[in-house]
Amino acid sequence: MYYENHKISVAVSQMRKYIKEHLQEPITSSDIAKSAGYSQFHAARLFKEETGLSPFEYIRRKRLIESAHALRNGKSKPKVLDIALDFVFDSHEGFTRAFVNAFGITPKKYADYPNSNGWIVPCRYLDRQKLKLNLKSEECINMGKETKTAVIFTQIMERPKRKLILRRSKNANDYFEYMGEIGCGTPEDTRIWEFLGSVKEALYEPVCVWLPDNMRPEGTGVYAFAIEVPADYSGEIPERFDVINLEPCKMLVFQGEPYADENWQKAIGEGIEQFGKFNPEVYGYEYADELAPRIQLVPKSWRGYIEMRPVREMQK
């Protein structure tokens, strides 16, 4: 059994290698089968069993992903039609339809976003099968179970030099532990959130944060309630609140799909799990957790669950 499974994996790897090397050329069923030494029927069956996709579904997906890179990574701004033809799409219109179905954004709009501030690749799964592919290399995240199709949007945002006003915990690692420690619904809990929401100079809305080790004094927890204010803020700092000075940095923003109010806990759990699988290195970034806390926005069903995490550009 092991030998047979290994043999199949090697054959599919050969087919995927052939596809990668000829992605910008016409590829036939015969070409794929010959690369693995099987008949067309047998090769297609093995490929589908191993990956969950037919060879041509896989080719289409790969061409769309690589075309997205080409739209943004060239030295000069490419024409959408040129990219479409480079990746063997018959027309501008056909390529645009396929791109929108896959990523939820037109190729022109995607190409127009500056590289350092805007969409990366929001990827929608067109099929509902559980893939056995290496999804990290596909730049896609599957959020949910086999029967669920979801979209996760990602973008890079610049954060200026600023201060973080926060109410620390002693031991909390997440929201529920924090509320258990501070006291859910108590006057103390109400005062914390009311103060954070009342800061007129706030740069953004009140948030929850996970603090990196270098921003946590001994005997304090990871999780906290906080608000970001300008670097020159000189207003009130209530008793039991702390201030952290934050330098400018880039934040990678994750946003899930809107969800029903009654499913808020599931949406948050799935978001935390799936955002954690994202690999920023495929876009030339790496996580830089020492620069700023990881941020959790207050969940609101109409906008989806949102998190932010600091990143820096990788050295070339």
Short mmCIF file of C-alpha atoms in Angstrom, two decimals:
data_model
loop_
_atom_site.label_atom_id
_atom_site.label_comp_id
_atom_site.label_asym_id
_atom_site.label_seq_id
_atom_site.Cartn_x
_atom_site.Cartn_y
_atom_site.Cartn_z
CA MET A 1 0.00 0.00 0.00
CA TYR A 2 2.78 2.42 0.91
CA TYR A 3 4.58 1.72 -2.37
CA GLU A 4 1.41 2.28 -4.38
CA ASN A 5 0.58 5.55 -2.60
CA HIS A 6 4.14 6.76 -3.03
CA LYS A 7 4.03 5.89 -6.72
CA ILE A 8 0.83 7.92 -7.15
CA SER A 9 2.28 10.91 -5.29
CA VAL A 10 5.38 10.87 -7.49
CA ALA A 11 3.26 10.71 -10.64
CA VAL A 12 1.09 13.64 -9.56
CA SER A 13 4.19 15.61 -8.58
CA GLN A 14 5.55 15.05 -12.08
CA MET A 15 2.29 16.28 -13.59
CA ARG A 16 2.25 19.37 -11.38
CA LYS A 17 5.90 20.06 -12.27
CA TYR A 18 5.06 19.83 -15.98
CA ILE A 19 2.14 22.20 -15.52
CA LYS A 20 4.30 24.71 -13.66
CA GLU A 21 6.97 24.67 -16.36
CA HIS A 22 4.45 25.10 -19.20
CA LEU A 23 1.86 27.32 -17.51
CA GLN A 24 2.15 30.04 -20.17
CA GLU A 25 1.77 27.59 -23.03
CA PRO A 26 -1.18 25.53 -24.27
CA ILE A 27 -1.35 22.26 -22.29
CA THR A 28 -3.28 19.18 -23.43
CA SER A 29 -4.46 16.09 -21.57
CA SER A 30 -1.94 14.09 -23.56
CA ASP A 31 0.92 16.36 -22.46
CA ILE A 32 0.03 15.93 -18.79
CA ALA A 33 -0.38 12.16 -19.05
CA LYS A 34 2.94 11.70 -20.90
CA SER A 35 4.79 13.64 -18.19
CA ALA A 36 3.80 10.93 -15.68
CA GLY A 37 3.88 7.92 -18.02
CA TYR A 38 0.16 7.10 -17.78
CA SER A 39 -2.84 7.05 -20.09
CA GLN A 40 -4.92 10.24 -20.21
CA PHE A 41 -7.81 8.65 -18.34
CA HIS A 42 -5.62 7.13 -15.62
CA ALA A 43 -3.54 10.29 -15.21
CA ALA A 44 -6.66 12.46 -14.80
CA ARG A 45 -8.13 10.05 -12.24
CA LEU A 46 -4.94 9.94 -10.15
CA PHE A 47 -4.58 13.72 -10.26
CA LYS A 48 -8.16 14.24 -9.09
CA GLU A 49 -7.78 11.70 -6.28
CA GLU A 50 -4.56 13.29 -5.04
CA THR A 51 -5.47 16.99 -5.33
CA GLY A 52 -9.26 17.17 -5.37
CA LEU A 53 -9.13 18.99 -8.71
CA SER A 54 -9.09 17.85 -12.30
CA PRO A 55 -5.87 18.76 -14.14
CA PHE A 56 -7.61 21.56 -16.01
CA GLU A 57 -9.23 22.99 -12.87
CA TYR A 58 -5.76 23.00 -11.33
CA ILE A 59 -4.22 24.67 -14.40
CA ARG A 60 -6.89 27.37 -14.40
CA ARG A 61 -6.35 28.06 -10.71
CA LYS A 62 -2.58 28.26 -11.12
CA ARG A 63 -2.86 30.58 -14.12
CA LEU A 64 -5.14 32.92 -12.22
CA ILE A 65 -2.81 33.04 -9.21
CA GLU A 66 0.28 33.63 -11.34
CA SER A 67 -1.52 36.25 -13.42
CA ALA A 68 -2.35 38.11 -10.19
CA HIS A 69 1.37 38.19 -9.35
CA ALA A 70 2.20 39.37 -12.86
CA LEU A 71 -0.30 42.23 -12.63
CA ARG A 72 1.51 43.67 -9.61
CA ASN A 73 5.12 42.52 -9.76
CA GLY A 74 6.31 43.82 -13.13
CA LYS A 75 8.74 46.74 -13.49
CA SER A 76 6.23 48.61 -15.68
CA LYS A 77 2.46 48.54 -15.38
CA PRO A 78 1.29 45.67 -17.63
CA LYS A 79 -1.81 45.72 -19.79
CA VAL A 80 -4.56 43.38 -18.65
CA LEU A 81 -4.89 41.99 -22.20
CA ASP A 82 -1.17 41.16 -22.31
CA ILE A 83 -1.41 39.26 -19.02
CA ALA A 84 -4.53 37.45 -20.26
CA LEU A 85 -2.73 36.29 -23.40
CA ASP A 86 0.45 35.40 -21.50
CA PHE A 87 -1.56 32.96 -19.38
CA VAL A 88 -3.46 31.46 -22.33
CA PHE A 89 -6.83 33.16 -21.83
CA ASP A 90 -8.66 33.74 -25.12
CA SER A 91 -9.75 37.31 -24.47
CA HIS A 92 -9.68 40.29 -22.11
CA GLU A 93 -13.33 39.67 -21.24
CA GLY A 94 -12.88 35.97 -20.47
CA PHE A 95 -9.85 36.66 -18.28
CA THR A 96 -11.68 39.42 -16.39
CA ARG A 97 -14.69 37.17 -15.69
CA ALA A 98 -12.44 34.37 -14.43
CA PHE A 99 -10.37 36.76 -12.28
CA VAL A 100 -13.45 38.32 -10.66
CA ASN A 101 -14.94 34.90 -9.94
CA ALA A 102 -11.69 33.78 -8.33
CA PHE A 103 -10.64 36.88 -6.38
CA GLY A 104 -13.71 39.11 -6.09
CA ILE A 105 -11.97 42.06 -7.79
CA THR A 106 -11.29 43.00 -11.44
CA PRO A 107 -7.73 42.57 -12.73
CA LYS A 108 -7.54 46.29 -13.55
CA LYS A 109 -8.62 47.35 -10.07
CA TYR A 110 -6.23 44.85 -8.53
CA ALA A 111 -3.31 46.10 -10.66
CA ASP A 112 -4.08 49.74 -9.79
CA TYR A 113 -3.58 49.26 -6.04
CA PRO A 114 -0.07 50.28 -4.95
CA ASN A 115 2.02 47.32 -3.84
CA SER A 116 2.55 48.53 -0.29
CA ASN A 117 -1.02 49.60 0.46
CA GLY A 118 -4.00 47.74 -0.84
CA TRP A 119 -5.30 44.34 -1.86
CA ILE A 120 -2.91 41.43 -1.80
CA VAL A 121 -4.88 38.44 -3.13
CA PRO A 122 -8.36 37.78 -1.76
CA CYS A 123 -8.96 34.23 -2.98
CA ARG A 124 -12.36 32.55 -3.32
CA TYR A 125 -12.52 28.77 -3.62
CA LEU A 126 -14.68 27.94 -6.61
CA ASP A 127 -14.98 24.28 -5.68
CA ARG A 128 -16.30 22.91 -2.41
CA GLN A 129 -13.94 19.99 -2.03
CA LYS A 130 -11.30 19.64 0.62
CA LEU A 131 -8.07 20.04 -1.31
CA LYS A 132 -4.92 18.06 -0.60
CA LEU A 133 -2.79 20.77 -2.24
CA ASN A 134 -0.14 22.77 -0.44
CA LEU A 135 -2.45 25.75 -0.04
CA LYS A 136 0.25 27.98 1.43
CA SER A 137 2.03 28.01 -1.91
CA GLU A 138 -1.27 28.71 -3.64
CA GLU A 139 -1.70 31.96 -1.67
CA CYS A 140 -5.20 30.89 -0.63
CA ILE A 141 -6.85 30.28 2.70
CA ASN A 142 -9.80 27.90 3.07
CA MET A 143 -11.97 29.14 5.89
CA GLY A 144 -14.37 26.57 7.23
CA LYS A 145 -15.40 23.01 6.47
CA GLU A 146 -15.64 21.05 3.25
CA THR A 147 -19.04 22.47 2.38
CA LYS A 148 -18.19 26.11 3.07
CA THR A 149 -16.73 28.57 0.59
CA ALA A 150 -15.36 31.78 2.10
CA VAL A 151 -13.36 34.87 1.26
CA ILE A 152 -10.61 36.39 3.36
CA PHE A 153 -9.43 39.84 2.29
CA THR A 154 -5.93 40.99 3.15
CA GLN A 155 -4.25 44.35 2.75
CA ILE A 156 -1.28 46.30 4.09
CA MET A 157 -1.88 49.49 6.07
CA GLU A 158 0.64 52.05 7.30
CA ARG A 159 0.48 52.92 11.01
CA PRO A 160 2.13 56.21 12.09
CA LYS A 161 4.20 56.82 15.20
CA ARG A 162 1.66 56.70 18.01
CA LYS A 163 0.85 55.76 21.59
CA LEU A 164 -1.18 52.83 22.83
CA ILE A 165 -3.29 53.41 25.93
CA LEU A 166 -4.24 50.08 27.44
CA ARG A 167 -5.72 48.39 30.47
CA ARG A 168 -3.57 45.34 31.13
CA SER A 169 -4.62 42.02 32.62
CA LYS A 170 -2.66 39.84 35.01
CA ASN A 171 -2.94 36.48 33.26
CA ALA A 172 -5.39 36.71 30.34
CA ASN A 173 -4.52 35.24 26.95
CA ASP A 174 -7.83 35.92 25.19
CA TYR A 175 -11.11 37.81 25.46
CA PHE A 176 -12.89 35.33 27.70
CA GLU A 177 -10.01 35.10 30.15
CA TYR A 178 -9.75 38.89 30.17
CA MET A 179 -13.45 39.35 30.89
CA GLY A 180 -13.30 36.69 33.57
CA GLU A 181 -10.45 38.54 35.25
CA ILE A 182 -11.71 42.11 34.82
CA GLY A 183 -15.36 41.19 35.35
CA CYS A 184 -17.87 40.96 32.53
CA GLY A 185 -20.67 43.49 33.01
CA THR A 186 -19.23 44.97 36.19
CA PRO A 187 -18.86 48.73 36.74
CA GLU A 188 -15.10 48.31 36.30
CA ASP A 189 -15.55 46.63 32.91
CA THR A 190 -17.96 49.39 31.78
CA ARG A 191 -15.57 52.17 32.81
CA ILE A 192 -12.70 50.67 30.82
CA TRP A 193 -14.60 50.52 27.55
CA GLU A 194 -16.37 53.83 28.13
CA PHE A 195 -13.04 55.60 28.63
CA LEU A 196 -11.49 54.06 25.52
CA GLY A 197 -14.51 55.10 23.46
CA SER A 198 -14.46 58.64 24.83
CA VAL A 199 -10.91 59.61 23.82
CA LYS A 200 -11.52 62.36 21.26
CA GLU A 201 -7.94 62.27 19.99
CA ALA A 202 -8.12 58.54 19.19
CA LEU A 203 -6.69 57.59 15.82
CA TYR A 204 -8.97 54.58 15.43
CA GLU A 205 -11.73 52.73 17.28
CA PRO A 206 -11.13 50.93 20.62
CA VAL A 207 -9.61 47.50 20.11
CA CYS A 208 -8.48 44.34 21.86
CA VAL A 209 -4.81 43.44 21.58
CA TRP A 210 -2.41 40.54 22.07
CA LEU A 211 0.82 42.02 23.42
CA PRO A 212 4.25 40.74 22.32
CA ASP A 213 6.69 39.68 25.01
CA ASN A 214 8.76 42.87 24.72
CA MET A 215 5.68 44.95 25.63
CA ARG A 216 4.63 42.86 28.62
CA PRO A 217 6.11 43.57 32.05
CA GLU A 218 6.57 40.52 34.23
CA GLY A 219 3.33 39.51 35.93
CA THR A 220 1.00 40.85 33.22
CA GLY A 221 -1.17 39.05 30.67
CA VAL A 222 -1.04 38.86 26.91
CA TYR A 223 -4.54 40.23 26.23
CA ALA A 224 -5.75 43.79 26.87
CA PHE A 225 -8.26 46.48 25.89
CA ALA A 226 -6.63 49.48 24.19
CA ILE A 227 -6.85 52.59 22.01
CA GLU A 228 -4.26 54.19 19.71
CA VAL A 229 -3.68 57.96 20.00
CA PRO A 230 -1.23 60.41 18.38
CA ALA A 231 2.40 60.30 19.48
CA ASP A 232 2.05 63.76 21.09
CA TYR A 233 -1.06 62.87 23.08
CA SER A 234 -0.98 64.53 26.50
CA GLY A 235 -4.51 63.87 27.70
CA GLU A 236 -5.84 61.94 30.66
CA ILE A 237 -4.45 58.51 31.50
CA PRO A 238 -6.75 56.96 34.13
CA GLU A 239 -5.43 55.00 37.07
CA ARG A 240 -4.51 51.38 36.22
CA PHE A 241 -4.02 52.23 32.53
CA ASP A 242 -0.59 52.10 30.87
CA VAL A 243 0.93 53.78 27.81
CA ILE A 244 3.21 52.19 25.20
CA ASN A 245 5.05 54.24 22.57
CA LEU A 246 4.78 52.62 19.15
CA GLU A 247 7.01 53.40 16.18
CA PRO A 248 5.66 53.58 12.59
CA CYS A 249 5.04 50.18 11.05
CA LYS A 250 3.07 48.29 8.46
CA MET A 251 0.08 46.22 9.57
CA LEU A 252 -1.30 43.27 7.65
CA VAL A 253 -5.10 43.45 7.88
CA PHE A 254 -7.25 40.31 7.71
CA GLN A 255 -11.00 40.62 7.14
CA GLY A 256 -13.41 37.71 6.98
CA GLU A 257 -16.86 37.57 5.45
CA PRO A 258 -19.94 39.08 7.15
CA TYR A 259 -21.75 36.59 9.37
CA ALA A 260 -25.08 36.17 11.17
CA ASP A 261 -25.14 37.71 14.66
CA GLU A 262 -25.88 34.37 16.30
CA ASN A 263 -22.74 32.87 14.70
CA TRP A 264 -20.32 35.45 16.11
CA GLN A 265 -18.34 33.01 18.26
CA LYS A 266 -17.87 30.55 15.41
CA ALA A 267 -16.86 33.34 13.01
CA ILE A 268 -14.21 34.60 15.44
CA GLY A 269 -12.85 31.13 16.11
CA GLU A 270 -12.60 30.29 12.42
CA GLY A 271 -11.04 33.68 11.68
CA ILE A 272 -8.34 33.30 14.33
CA GLU A 273 -7.55 29.78 13.08
CA GLN A 274 -7.40 30.66 9.41
CA PHE A 275 -5.59 34.00 9.74
CA GLY A 276 -2.93 32.12 11.68
CA LYS A 277 -2.26 29.91 8.64
CA PHE A 278 -1.51 32.84 6.35
CA ASN A 279 2.07 33.03 5.06
CA PRO A 280 3.09 36.66 4.31
CA GLU A 281 6.43 35.57 2.86
CA VAL A 282 4.83 34.72 -0.49
CA TYR A 283 4.31 38.49 -0.85
CA GLY A 284 7.74 39.55 0.38
CA TYR A 285 6.76 40.29 4.00
CA GLU A 286 7.49 38.68 7.34
CA TYR A 287 5.74 39.08 10.67
CA ALA A 288 7.36 41.64 12.98
CA ASP A 289 5.49 41.05 16.23
CA GLU A 290 8.00 43.01 18.30
CA LEU A 291 6.94 46.27 16.58
CA ALA A 292 3.32 46.39 17.74
CA PRO A 293 0.57 44.30 19.31
CA ARG A 294 -1.62 42.05 17.22
CA ILE A 295 -4.98 43.82 17.06
CA GLN A 296 -8.51 42.41 17.23
CA LEU A 297 -11.29 44.80 16.22
CA VAL A 298 -14.61 44.50 18.01
CA PRO A 299 -16.55 41.87 16.01
CA LYS A 300 -19.44 43.32 14.01
CA SER A 301 -21.44 40.92 11.88
CA TRP A 302 -21.95 43.33 8.97
CA ARG A 303 -18.23 43.80 8.32
CA GLY A 304 -16.84 40.39 9.26
CA TYR A 305 -14.19 39.52 11.78
CA ILE A 306 -11.03 41.68 11.50
CA GLU A 307 -7.50 41.31 12.85
CA MET A 308 -4.24 43.18 12.23
CA ARG A 309 -0.65 42.03 12.70
CA PRO A 310 2.61 43.97 12.19
CA VAL A 311 4.84 43.04 9.25
CA ARG A 312 8.03 44.24 7.60
CA GLU A 313 9.32 43.84 4.06
CA MET A 314 11.81 41.00 3.73
CA GLN A 315 15.37 41.71 2.70
CA LYS A 316 16.01 40.80 -0.92
#
